[in-house]
Amino acid sequence: MTDSAAQSSIKFKLFLMMILEIAIWGAWQIKIFSYMGMLGFNPDQQWLVGSSFGIASIVGIFFSNQFADRNFSAERFLAFSHLIGGIALIATAFQTSFWPFFGCFITYCLLYVPTISVTNSLAFANLKDPAKDFGFVRMGGTIGWIIVSWPFIFLLSEKAGASETKWVFIVAGIISLVLAAFSLTLPHTPPRKDVEGMDKVAWLKALKLLANPFVLILFIVTFIDSTIHNGYFVVIDGFLQKVGISANMSMVVSSIGQVAEIVTMLILGAVLKKIGWKITLILGILGHAARFGIFAFFGAPENQWLIIAVQVLHGICYAFFFVTVYIFVDAVFPKDIRSSAQGLFNLLILGVGMVVASKIFPQLLAKYTTNGVVDYKQLFLVPTGMALAGILLLALFFRPPTHGPEGEVKH
C-alpha cells in the first residue's frame, strides 16, 4: 500500500471513530431531561444527573492529561473505556429509581469524557498533516450526532413514555460497545512519555491573564453563553413536543442545528478575516438570543415551521462563538500557556456551564409549570435576557488586541 493510500485509510478510520464517539453522546443528550421527568426525578435530582457530564468533564481534563496520555496506548484506553461505559449506559436504561440511575450514568460519564480528548490526541498523532486533515476527521463527530437521531423515528412512538424512551441509553450503549471493538483496529498510538502533565506554572499564567480586561470579559461571556447553550438541551425536547413535534421526531428536528454547524464551519475562517473577533463573537451569542426569543414569542403549534427553521441558528451559535473562542485563544495567547488557556475555557464550556445549566433550567421548568402546563414564554425570556447581557458586555467592554487572527497577549 502506498503512503497516500495508507494515510487515506487512516483518515477514514479516524473519521468513523469520530462518528461513533459523538453518536454515543448525541443519542441521549436531547431526551435525558424529559426522561428524568417521566421517572419523577425532582429538579435537584435532575441537577445531579445533568451535572454528571460536566463533573466528568472537569475530572477528565486532569485525568486525560495526567494519567491516560502517559500510561495507556490511546486505542486500548478507548477500547476499555467504551466497553465499560457501554455496559453502564445499558444498565442506566433499566434503572427507574434515582440512586441506581445516577450511579450507572455517572460511571459512564467518568469513563466517556476522557475519551473526547483522547480521540483528538489519537487523530493528531496519526494524521500526516493535522492542520489540513483534522477538520475532515472532526466533521465525523457532527455527522454522528445527526445520524444517531434517525433510528428513534422507528424506536419511539409519537408520544413515547419512559418504557420506550429508555432506548436512547440502550442505543448509546450499543454504539459504545461497537466503538470499543473498533478501537482495537485503530493505529497503535503508544503512551506519550514526553507529556509532563499539567504545567502548574502555565495554568497560573493563564489565570493571571484574567487581569487583562478583554480576557476577563471573554471569560465571563463564555460562562454566560455556555450556560445558555447547555440549558437548551435541558428544555428543548419538551418544548418541541409542546409545539406539536412528535417524541420520535424531536431529535431529528434538533439535529438540523448540526447540519447548519457543518455549513457554518466552512465559512468561519473567511468570516473571521472579514469582520474580526468581536463581531463574530457577538453574532454567535446573538444567535442564542434570536433562537430563544423566537421560542418565547412564537412558541405555538401554528408556528411549528418557524420553530423548526430556527434550529439552523445552532450553527451560528456554536461555530461563531465557541469555535471562535478556541481559535482566539490559539491565535492570541502566548504559546507557552495556550494549552492551559484552552483547558481553562473548556472548564466553562464543557464543565461549569453544564453544571450550572443543569441546576438553573430544571428549576425554571418547575417555577413556570402550573397544573402540568409549562409557560415557555416566561422560561425562554430568561436565557434571552442572559444572551442580550452577554452581547452588551462584548459590545461595550471587549477590546481584543487584534482585529483578526494575529498577535499575542503580553505577559
CSV table of C-alpha atoms in Angstrom, one decimal, residues 2-216:
chain,number,residue,atom,x,y,z
A,2,THR,CA,1.4,3.4,-0.9
A,3,ASP,CA,1.9,6.1,1.7
A,4,SER,CA,-1.0,8.1,0.2
A,5,ALA,CA,-3.4,5.1,0.3
A,6,ALA,CA,-2.3,4.2,3.8
A,7,GLN,CA,-2.9,7.8,5.0
A,8,SER,CA,-6.3,7.8,3.3
A,9,SER,CA,-7.2,4.5,5.1
A,10,ILE,CA,-6.1,6.0,8.4
A,11,LYS,CA,-8.2,9.2,7.8
A,12,PHE,CA,-11.3,7.1,7.0
A,13,LYS,CA,-10.8,5.0,10.2
A,14,LEU,CA,-10.4,8.2,12.3
A,15,PHE,CA,-13.5,9.7,10.6
A,16,LEU,CA,-15.5,6.6,11.6
A,17,MET,CA,-14.1,6.8,15.1
A,18,MET,CA,-15.4,10.3,15.4
A,19,ILE,CA,-18.8,9.4,14.1
A,20,LEU,CA,-19.2,6.7,16.7
A,21,GLU,CA,-17.6,8.8,19.5
A,22,ILE,CA,-20.0,11.7,19.2
A,23,ALA,CA,-23.0,9.5,18.3
A,24,ILE,CA,-22.8,8.0,21.8
A,25,TRP,CA,-23.3,11.5,23.3
A,26,GLY,CA,-25.9,12.6,20.8
A,27,ALA,CA,-28.1,9.5,21.4
A,28,TRP,CA,-29.1,10.6,25.0
A,29,GLN,CA,-28.5,14.3,25.2
A,30,ILE,CA,-31.8,15.6,23.8
A,31,LYS,CA,-34.0,13.2,25.7
A,32,ILE,CA,-32.4,12.8,29.1
A,33,PHE,CA,-34.1,15.6,31.0
A,34,SER,CA,-37.6,14.8,29.7
A,35,TYR,CA,-36.9,11.1,30.5
A,36,MET,CA,-36.0,12.1,34.1
A,37,GLY,CA,-39.3,13.9,34.3
A,38,MET,CA,-41.1,10.8,33.2
A,39,LEU,CA,-39.3,8.9,36.1
A,40,GLY,CA,-40.5,11.5,38.5
A,41,PHE,CA,-37.0,12.9,39.4
A,42,ASN,CA,-37.2,16.3,41.2
A,43,PRO,CA,-35.2,19.3,40.0
A,44,ASP,CA,-32.3,18.6,42.4
A,45,GLN,CA,-32.0,15.0,41.3
A,46,GLN,CA,-32.1,16.2,37.7
A,47,TRP,CA,-29.3,18.6,38.5
A,48,LEU,CA,-27.2,15.8,39.9
A,49,VAL,CA,-27.6,13.7,36.8
A,50,GLY,CA,-27.3,16.6,34.5
A,51,SER,CA,-24.1,17.7,36.2
A,52,SER,CA,-22.5,14.2,35.8
A,53,PHE,CA,-21.2,15.0,32.4
A,54,GLY,CA,-19.9,18.4,33.5
A,55,ILE,CA,-18.3,17.0,36.6
A,56,ALA,CA,-16.7,14.3,34.5
A,57,SER,CA,-15.5,17.0,32.0
A,58,ILE,CA,-13.7,18.8,34.9
A,59,VAL,CA,-12.2,15.5,36.1
A,60,GLY,CA,-11.4,14.3,32.6
A,61,ILE,CA,-9.4,17.4,31.8
A,62,PHE,CA,-7.0,16.5,34.5
A,63,PHE,CA,-7.2,12.7,34.2
A,64,SER,CA,-6.5,12.6,30.4
A,65,ASN,CA,-3.5,14.9,30.8
A,66,GLN,CA,-2.1,13.5,34.0
A,67,PHE,CA,-2.8,9.8,33.6
A,68,ALA,CA,-4.4,8.5,30.4
A,69,ASP,CA,-1.9,10.0,28.0
A,70,ARG,CA,1.1,8.8,29.9
A,71,ASN,CA,0.1,5.2,30.9
A,72,PHE,CA,-2.0,3.7,28.1
A,73,SER,CA,-1.9,3.4,24.4
A,74,ALA,CA,-4.7,5.5,23.1
A,75,GLU,CA,-6.6,2.7,21.2
A,76,ARG,CA,-6.6,0.4,24.2
A,77,PHE,CA,-7.7,3.2,26.6
A,78,LEU,CA,-10.6,3.8,24.2
A,79,ALA,CA,-11.5,0.2,24.0
A,80,PHE,CA,-11.6,-0.3,27.8
A,81,SER,CA,-13.5,3.0,28.4
A,82,HIS,CA,-16.1,2.4,25.8
A,83,LEU,CA,-16.6,-1.3,26.8
A,84,ILE,CA,-17.3,-0.4,30.5
A,85,GLY,CA,-19.1,2.8,29.6
A,86,GLY,CA,-21.3,1.0,27.1
A,87,ILE,CA,-22.3,-1.6,29.8
A,88,ALA,CA,-23.0,1.3,32.2
A,89,LEU,CA,-25.2,3.0,29.7
A,90,ILE,CA,-27.3,-0.1,29.0
A,91,ALA,CA,-27.6,-0.6,32.8
A,92,THR,CA,-28.8,3.0,33.1
A,93,ALA,CA,-31.7,2.2,30.8
A,94,PHE,CA,-33.1,-0.3,33.3
A,95,GLN,CA,-32.9,1.9,36.4
A,96,THR,CA,-36.1,3.7,37.4
A,97,SER,CA,-35.1,4.9,40.9
A,98,PHE,CA,-32.8,7.8,41.3
A,99,TRP,CA,-29.6,6.5,43.0
A,100,PRO,CA,-29.1,3.4,40.8
A,101,PHE,CA,-29.8,5.6,37.7
A,102,PHE,CA,-27.3,8.2,38.9
A,103,GLY,CA,-24.7,5.6,39.8
A,104,CYS,CA,-24.8,4.0,36.4
A,105,PHE,CA,-24.9,7.2,34.5
A,106,ILE,CA,-22.0,8.9,36.3
A,107,THR,CA,-20.0,5.8,35.8
A,108,TYR,CA,-20.5,6.1,32.1
A,109,CYS,CA,-19.7,9.8,32.2
A,110,LEU,CA,-16.4,9.4,34.1
A,111,LEU,CA,-15.3,6.8,31.5
A,112,TYR,CA,-16.6,8.6,28.4
A,113,VAL,CA,-15.5,12.2,28.9
A,114,PRO,CA,-11.7,11.5,28.9
A,115,THR,CA,-12.2,9.7,25.5
A,116,ILE,CA,-13.2,13.0,23.9
A,117,SER,CA,-9.7,14.4,24.3
A,118,VAL,CA,-8.0,11.0,23.7
A,119,THR,CA,-9.8,10.6,20.3
A,120,ASN,CA,-8.5,14.1,19.4
A,121,SER,CA,-5.0,13.2,20.5
A,122,LEU,CA,-5.1,9.9,18.6
A,123,ALA,CA,-6.2,11.7,15.5
A,124,PHE,CA,-3.4,14.4,15.7
A,125,ALA,CA,-0.8,11.7,16.4
A,126,ASN,CA,-1.7,9.7,13.2
A,127,LEU,CA,-2.5,12.4,10.7
A,128,LYS,CA,0.3,13.4,8.4
A,129,ASP,CA,-1.0,16.9,8.1
A,130,PRO,CA,-3.2,17.6,11.1
A,131,ALA,CA,-3.8,21.2,10.2
A,132,LYS,CA,-5.2,20.2,6.9
A,133,ASP,CA,-7.0,16.9,7.7
A,134,PHE,CA,-8.3,17.2,11.3
A,135,GLY,CA,-11.3,19.3,10.2
A,136,PHE,CA,-12.5,16.5,8.0
A,137,VAL,CA,-12.0,13.9,10.8
A,138,ARG,CA,-13.7,16.1,13.4
A,139,MET,CA,-16.7,16.6,11.0
A,140,GLY,CA,-17.4,12.9,11.5
A,141,GLY,CA,-18.5,13.8,15.0
A,142,THR,CA,-21.0,16.3,13.8
A,143,ILE,CA,-22.3,13.7,11.3
A,144,GLY,CA,-22.5,11.1,14.1
A,145,TRP,CA,-24.7,13.4,16.1
A,146,ILE,CA,-27.0,13.9,13.1
A,147,ILE,CA,-27.4,10.3,12.0
A,148,VAL,CA,-27.9,8.8,15.5
A,149,SER,CA,-31.3,10.7,15.7
A,150,TRP,CA,-32.8,8.7,12.9
A,151,PRO,CA,-33.2,5.3,14.5
A,152,PHE,CA,-35.5,6.8,17.1
A,153,ILE,CA,-38.1,7.6,14.4
A,154,PHE,CA,-38.7,3.8,14.5
A,155,LEU,CA,-37.8,3.0,18.1
A,156,LEU,CA,-40.1,5.7,19.7
A,157,SER,CA,-43.8,6.3,19.2
A,158,GLU,CA,-45.3,9.8,18.7
A,159,LYS,CA,-46.0,10.1,22.4
A,160,ALA,CA,-43.2,7.9,23.8
A,161,GLY,CA,-43.2,7.2,27.5
A,162,ALA,CA,-40.4,6.1,29.8
A,163,SER,CA,-40.6,2.4,28.6
A,164,GLU,CA,-39.7,3.5,25.1
A,165,THR,CA,-37.5,6.5,25.8
A,166,LYS,CA,-35.0,4.3,27.7
A,167,TRP,CA,-33.9,3.2,24.2
A,168,VAL,CA,-31.8,6.3,24.0
A,169,PHE,CA,-29.4,4.7,26.6
A,170,ILE,CA,-29.6,1.3,25.0
A,171,VAL,CA,-28.7,2.7,21.6
A,172,ALA,CA,-25.9,4.8,23.1
A,173,GLY,CA,-24.6,1.7,24.9
A,174,ILE,CA,-24.6,-0.4,21.8
A,175,ILE,CA,-22.7,2.2,19.8
A,176,SER,CA,-20.2,2.4,22.7
A,177,LEU,CA,-19.6,-1.4,22.6
A,178,VAL,CA,-19.2,-1.2,18.8
A,179,LEU,CA,-16.6,1.6,19.3
A,180,ALA,CA,-14.8,-0.5,21.9
A,181,ALA,CA,-14.3,-3.2,19.4
A,182,PHE,CA,-13.5,-0.8,16.5
A,183,SER,CA,-10.9,1.0,18.7
A,184,LEU,CA,-8.7,-2.1,18.6
A,185,THR,CA,-8.4,-1.7,14.8
A,186,LEU,CA,-7.1,1.9,15.1
A,187,PRO,CA,-3.4,2.8,14.6
A,188,HIS,CA,-1.3,1.9,17.6
A,189,THR,CA,-0.7,5.1,19.5
A,190,PRO,CA,1.7,4.4,22.4
A,191,PRO,CA,1.6,6.4,25.7
A,192,ARG,CA,3.1,9.9,25.5
A,193,LYS,CA,6.1,9.6,27.7
A,194,ASP,CA,7.1,13.1,26.7
A,195,VAL,CA,4.0,14.6,28.3
A,196,GLU,CA,4.9,16.5,31.5
A,197,GLY,CA,1.3,16.6,32.8
A,198,MET,CA,-0.5,19.7,33.9
A,199,ASP,CA,2.0,22.6,34.0
A,200,LYS,CA,1.0,24.4,37.1
A,201,VAL,CA,3.1,27.5,36.1
A,202,ALA,CA,1.3,27.6,32.8
A,203,TRP,CA,-2.1,27.3,34.4
A,204,LEU,CA,-1.2,30.1,36.9
A,205,LYS,CA,-0.1,32.3,34.0
A,206,ALA,CA,-3.3,31.5,32.2
A,207,LEU,CA,-5.3,32.5,35.3
A,208,LYS,CA,-3.3,35.7,35.7
A,209,LEU,CA,-4.3,36.7,32.1
A,210,LEU,CA,-7.8,37.3,33.6
A,211,ALA,CA,-6.3,40.6,34.8
A,212,ASN,CA,-6.5,41.7,31.2
A,213,PRO,CA,-9.9,43.3,30.9
A,214,PHE,CA,-10.7,41.8,27.5
A,215,VAL,CA,-9.7,38.3,28.7
A,216,LEU,CA,-11.9,38.7,31.8
